[in-house]
XYZ file of C-alpha atoms in Angstrom:
366
model
C -23.920 37.358 12.223
C -24.052 33.867 12.436
C -25.451 31.347 15.250
C -25.448 27.597 15.046
C -26.886 26.169 18.417
C -24.265 22.654 18.142
C -24.260 19.384 20.309
C -20.651 18.133 20.072
C -20.749 14.458 21.932
C -16.818 13.355 23.439
C -16.074 16.527 24.737
C -13.607 14.882 27.824
C -11.533 13.420 25.210
C -8.323 15.364 24.115
C -10.060 15.766 19.882
C -13.701 17.210 21.605
C -11.811 19.649 24.035
C -9.370 20.783 20.419
C -12.758 20.291 18.150
C -14.338 22.884 20.857
C -11.555 25.188 21.256
C -11.775 25.558 17.291
C -14.917 26.466 17.244
C -14.410 29.415 20.008
C -11.602 30.685 17.846
C -13.644 31.118 14.887
C -16.505 32.964 17.231
C -13.683 35.712 17.289
C -12.550 35.298 14.416
C -15.393 35.571 12.127
C -18.261 36.691 13.659
C -19.918 33.502 14.668
C -22.367 33.582 17.345
C -21.947 29.956 18.693
C -24.532 27.434 21.334
C -22.699 24.937 22.122
C -23.952 22.052 24.279
C -20.974 19.294 24.898
C -21.545 15.816 26.552
C -19.268 13.165 27.601
C -19.655 9.845 29.550
C -16.666 10.503 31.512
C -17.278 12.119 35.306
C -14.066 14.106 35.149
C -12.824 15.289 31.446
C -16.099 16.433 30.821
C -15.209 19.351 32.497
C -12.001 20.117 30.221
C -14.119 21.473 27.285
C -15.277 25.670 26.925
C -18.880 24.877 26.062
C -22.248 25.870 27.487
C -24.222 23.713 28.686
C -22.747 19.927 29.296
C -24.367 16.139 30.107
C -22.694 13.748 31.335
C -24.201 10.608 28.573
C -24.409 6.627 29.135
C -21.718 4.950 26.936
C -22.255 4.775 22.826
C -23.241 1.149 23.405
C -25.849 1.256 26.477
C -29.612 0.906 24.711
C -30.151 4.651 25.776
C -27.379 6.992 24.537
C -29.626 7.667 20.818
C -32.198 8.861 23.194
C -30.678 10.893 25.264
C -29.620 12.660 22.841
C -32.424 12.841 21.235
C -33.649 14.361 24.593
C -30.688 16.770 24.646
C -31.456 18.219 21.361
C -35.138 18.685 21.581
C -34.515 20.829 24.804
C -31.810 23.207 23.799
C -32.944 23.447 19.933
C -29.938 21.797 18.004
C -29.802 22.350 14.884
C -26.317 20.569 14.065
C -24.835 17.357 15.807
C -21.229 16.393 16.227
C -20.595 13.457 17.416
C -16.781 13.004 17.951
C -15.124 9.775 19.243
C -15.617 7.105 16.391
C -17.011 5.199 18.232
C -20.264 7.380 19.021
C -19.697 8.383 15.339
C -21.070 5.289 14.202
C -23.768 4.602 16.232
C -25.322 8.313 14.983
C -24.513 7.593 11.108
C -26.208 3.913 11.209
C -29.098 5.752 12.898
C -29.219 8.683 10.955
C -33.173 9.427 10.620
C -33.639 9.612 13.587
C -31.741 12.876 13.240
C -33.208 13.689 9.701
C -36.555 13.559 11.132
C -35.945 16.542 13.352
C -34.261 18.566 11.240
C -30.641 18.026 13.050
C -28.010 18.726 10.559
C -25.006 15.740 10.391
C -21.667 15.639 8.571
C -20.550 12.059 9.253
C -19.639 9.139 6.241
C -21.259 6.440 6.151
C -21.503 4.277 9.289
C -19.393 1.095 7.509
C -16.413 3.996 7.079
C -16.070 4.507 10.389
C -14.016 2.910 13.123
C -13.825 0.085 9.798
C -12.197 -3.545 10.652
C -8.642 -3.612 9.512
C -8.475 -7.003 7.943
C -11.682 -5.354 6.060
C -9.193 -2.048 5.181
C -6.603 -4.151 4.007
C -8.545 -5.813 1.235
C -10.569 -2.793 0.331
C -6.990 -1.881 -0.106
C -5.283 -4.417 -1.888
C -8.316 -4.768 -4.404
C -8.189 -0.935 -5.514
C -4.471 -1.194 -6.088
C -3.574 0.701 -2.847
C -0.143 -0.034 -1.250
C -0.488 -2.054 2.169
C 1.619 -4.190 4.308
C 1.316 -7.831 3.921
C -1.211 -8.779 6.542
C -2.264 -12.465 7.990
C -5.341 -12.784 10.091
C -5.031 -14.267 12.832
C -7.693 -16.748 13.588
C -5.585 -19.033 15.945
C -2.184 -19.660 16.447
C -1.324 -21.796 14.015
C -1.323 -18.909 11.654
C 1.133 -17.167 13.318
C 3.760 -19.634 12.602
C 2.439 -19.321 8.493
C 2.636 -15.406 8.739
C 6.838 -15.710 9.627
C 7.473 -18.220 7.605
C 5.392 -15.773 4.974
C 6.433 -12.510 5.489
C 9.964 -12.941 7.376
C 11.364 -10.697 10.423
C 10.421 -8.547 12.563
C 6.529 -8.381 12.169
C 3.986 -5.946 13.759
C 0.907 -7.782 15.350
C -2.395 -5.663 16.396
C -5.478 -5.263 16.756
C -8.034 -5.608 14.341
C -10.056 -2.572 16.152
C -9.230 -0.009 17.899
C -7.334 3.312 17.493
C -3.968 4.613 18.947
C -1.781 1.710 18.339
C -4.498 -0.776 20.178
C -2.458 -3.519 21.394
C 0.333 -3.385 18.401
C 4.073 -4.213 19.222
C 7.200 -5.230 17.538
C 6.974 -8.747 17.125
C 10.303 -11.117 16.366
C 9.604 -14.700 16.766
C 6.150 -16.938 16.542
C 7.185 -17.669 19.643
C 6.463 -13.946 21.153
C 3.565 -13.242 19.538
C 2.106 -16.226 20.660
C 2.773 -14.922 23.882
C 1.690 -11.441 23.366
C -1.398 -12.645 21.868
C -2.176 -15.620 24.677
C -1.725 -12.644 27.449
C -3.967 -10.047 25.827
C -6.377 -12.972 25.464
C -5.862 -14.460 29.509
C -5.956 -10.896 30.698
C -9.509 -10.358 28.972
C -8.980 -7.231 26.792
C -8.892 -9.645 22.883
C -9.350 -13.270 21.939
C -7.300 -14.343 19.231
C -9.582 -13.718 16.313
C -8.922 -9.966 17.506
C -5.280 -9.763 15.871
C -3.882 -9.641 12.750
C -0.630 -9.528 11.814
C 1.348 -7.507 9.620
C 4.744 -6.953 7.747
C 7.011 -4.381 9.883
C 7.591 -0.941 8.489
C 10.339 0.656 9.599
C 10.510 4.481 8.054
C 8.526 7.604 8.855
C 5.261 7.232 10.579
C 2.976 9.424 8.905
C -0.391 11.183 8.425
C -3.406 12.243 5.893
C -6.022 14.464 6.900
C -8.703 14.993 4.305
C -12.052 17.098 4.484
C -15.139 15.516 1.617
C -17.897 16.825 0.638
C -20.385 14.700 -0.867
C -17.456 12.703 -3.287
C -15.195 15.929 -3.580
C -11.942 16.418 -1.638
C -12.181 19.763 -0.368
C -9.134 20.174 1.868
C -6.027 18.140 3.259
C -2.646 18.162 4.778
C -0.188 15.931 5.429
C 1.983 15.353 8.401
C 5.028 13.027 10.201
C 4.273 11.936 13.695
C 7.461 12.471 15.248
C 7.593 11.311 18.816
C 4.718 9.833 20.789
C 4.351 11.223 24.779
C 5.551 8.180 27.434
C 7.127 6.018 25.182
C 9.192 4.809 27.031
C 6.898 3.333 28.859
C 5.293 1.112 25.655
C 5.946 -2.334 24.782
C 5.736 -0.513 21.112
C 6.581 2.392 21.544
C 3.559 3.728 20.204
C 0.580 5.450 22.253
C -1.629 6.829 19.829
C -1.470 10.808 19.775
C 2.173 12.128 19.176
C 3.799 14.863 21.648
C 5.328 15.792 18.955
C 4.327 16.156 14.562
C 5.169 18.598 11.706
C 3.579 19.525 8.594
C 5.124 18.149 5.650
C 4.881 18.753 1.652
C 4.547 15.422 -0.529
C 2.649 14.480 -3.213
C 3.452 10.621 -2.879
C 1.475 10.922 0.348
C -1.534 12.567 -0.717
C -2.298 10.874 -3.617
C -2.204 7.923 -1.607
C -3.979 9.065 0.901
C -7.132 9.580 -1.420
C -6.432 6.498 -3.185
C -7.047 5.338 0.160
C -10.416 7.359 1.280
C -11.920 6.579 -2.223
C -10.747 2.865 -1.898
C -12.389 2.779 1.079
C -15.700 4.913 0.455
C -16.639 5.549 -3.138
C -18.081 8.542 -1.760
C -16.505 10.116 0.747
C -18.417 12.307 2.589
C -17.153 14.016 5.757
C -13.813 13.858 7.770
C -10.943 11.148 6.986
C -7.884 9.823 8.168
C -5.079 8.072 6.861
C -2.071 6.449 8.517
C 0.676 5.647 6.519
C 4.227 4.162 6.716
C 7.644 3.884 5.116
C 8.804 -0.130 4.332
C 12.432 -0.325 4.260
C 12.994 1.184 0.645
C 10.974 4.005 1.574
C 7.399 3.253 -0.189
C 4.253 4.455 1.785
C 2.034 2.603 2.428
C -1.294 2.586 4.360
C -1.733 1.279 7.880
C -5.269 2.396 8.318
C -7.828 4.488 7.021
C -11.445 6.228 8.710
C -13.824 8.296 8.487
C -13.134 10.101 11.610
C -10.699 12.651 13.229
C -7.476 12.017 13.970
C -7.172 13.886 17.440
C -4.668 16.725 16.457
C -6.309 18.028 13.632
C -9.223 20.562 15.186
C -6.324 21.575 17.269
C -3.517 21.556 14.026
C -6.062 24.501 12.779
C -6.779 26.341 15.677
C -3.206 26.732 16.295
C -2.643 27.915 12.369
C -5.563 29.841 12.559
C -3.715 31.470 16.131
C -0.699 31.592 15.208
C -1.125 33.362 11.345
C -4.101 34.838 12.426
C -6.209 33.128 9.279
C -9.709 31.608 9.819
C -8.728 29.464 6.894
C -6.760 27.075 8.301
C -9.853 26.510 11.290
C -10.606 23.572 9.765
C -13.377 22.257 12.247
C -14.919 26.162 11.547
C -14.821 24.972 7.969
C -16.470 21.431 8.791
C -19.243 23.515 10.510
C -19.852 25.515 7.465
C -20.540 22.905 5.376
C -21.952 20.750 7.330
C -24.450 23.647 8.390
C -24.943 25.684 5.344
C -23.155 23.403 3.080
C -21.045 26.041 1.042
C -17.501 27.186 1.515
C -16.464 30.308 2.891
C -12.915 30.445 1.306
C -11.181 28.796 -1.733
C -9.512 26.421 -0.348
C -6.497 24.246 -1.259
C -7.367 20.561 -1.963
C -4.197 19.549 -0.677
C -0.831 20.868 1.751
C -3.375 23.404 3.336
C -1.168 24.455 6.515
C 2.375 25.356 5.023
C 5.316 22.637 5.681
C 7.775 22.659 8.105
C 5.415 23.639 10.938
C 6.190 21.503 14.252
C 3.207 20.975 17.001
C 4.860 20.404 20.094
C 2.582 19.299 23.076
C 3.040 17.228 27.025
C 1.109 16.615 30.148
C 0.942 19.504 32.010
C 3.091 22.059 30.012
C 0.792 23.430 26.782
C 0.802 23.208 23.280
C 3.744 25.250 20.971
C 3.657 25.907 17.666
C 7.001 25.927 15.960
C 8.093 27.037 12.416
C 11.060 25.285 11.729
C 12.935 26.874 8.935
C 13.714 29.977 11.900
C 12.736 28.706 14.951
C 9.591 30.786 15.542
C 7.818 29.567 18.652
C 3.968 30.670 19.233
C 2.193 29.281 22.654
C -1.017 28.073 21.242
C -2.207 27.134 24.581
């Protein structure tokens, strides 16, 4: 029986909880013995994840963040470090040599590929010929007038950095866009230069999740986001991670997703997420690509592995096995890891359901 002593950061976040749950399932399905140490900055949410030991740590931008992780690693004989939130993953990836020196394994992309500026993403995609929405970077409010003159109406305004549709809004006129920027500047959430404005894409909201190892695609899956939690109280209707999503099999999404990852990082290594939307003509365009986990990626693996009693679906375990031992436990398809037409249904205080579309079969996952 193989054993691993792992440190997982961000265990209070939804993604961190999902990641820990998936690893705990792997313990029973593949005969793995885990000792998990978890960290988080939030004093309340830190208690959700099923770890053996937990520590509250400083924020990722605190000067003592790295030294705190190193102390925990030495105290518990940690062999593998997984920083789950992208802001923490970027800090660890930027200081990888500190962990290499004490022989702690990580499985992370280059720091430049983690949570990149969205304007930089657009530039890289355009250079590589990957389809993206027409975009204007906002340096002054006058740029908003130019955007509507060039791109028409409506448009989509959003923050250059951050996940979960941060500061995004559909705007129908320069006046609306300027008021949105001014409000967020006045209330201290952003500066004018923190925004970009793009053509509005009204079609399906899609995602491509992929695991890479030293430049080679290991496996991937695609999905369509159908509903978001509390969308009725969000101006944009986008509230981060979806409450309902379904697995799809789409060759064009697979092709564009791979091209987007390679445009961001010519030698991808780790987990990469791609957000895509359909334009009015059905053309698929990349709206974001990032060297990080989507919130539900480990949950999809956990749900499918639990429902079908098939450990090959467990993405968190596959990631751990590659990062820890450099080997795949099974042969996996490069595309469409999960069978299509399965719905992941989530709602606060209601649990998680997996539904098979063709016959309505339901599994209660959590």
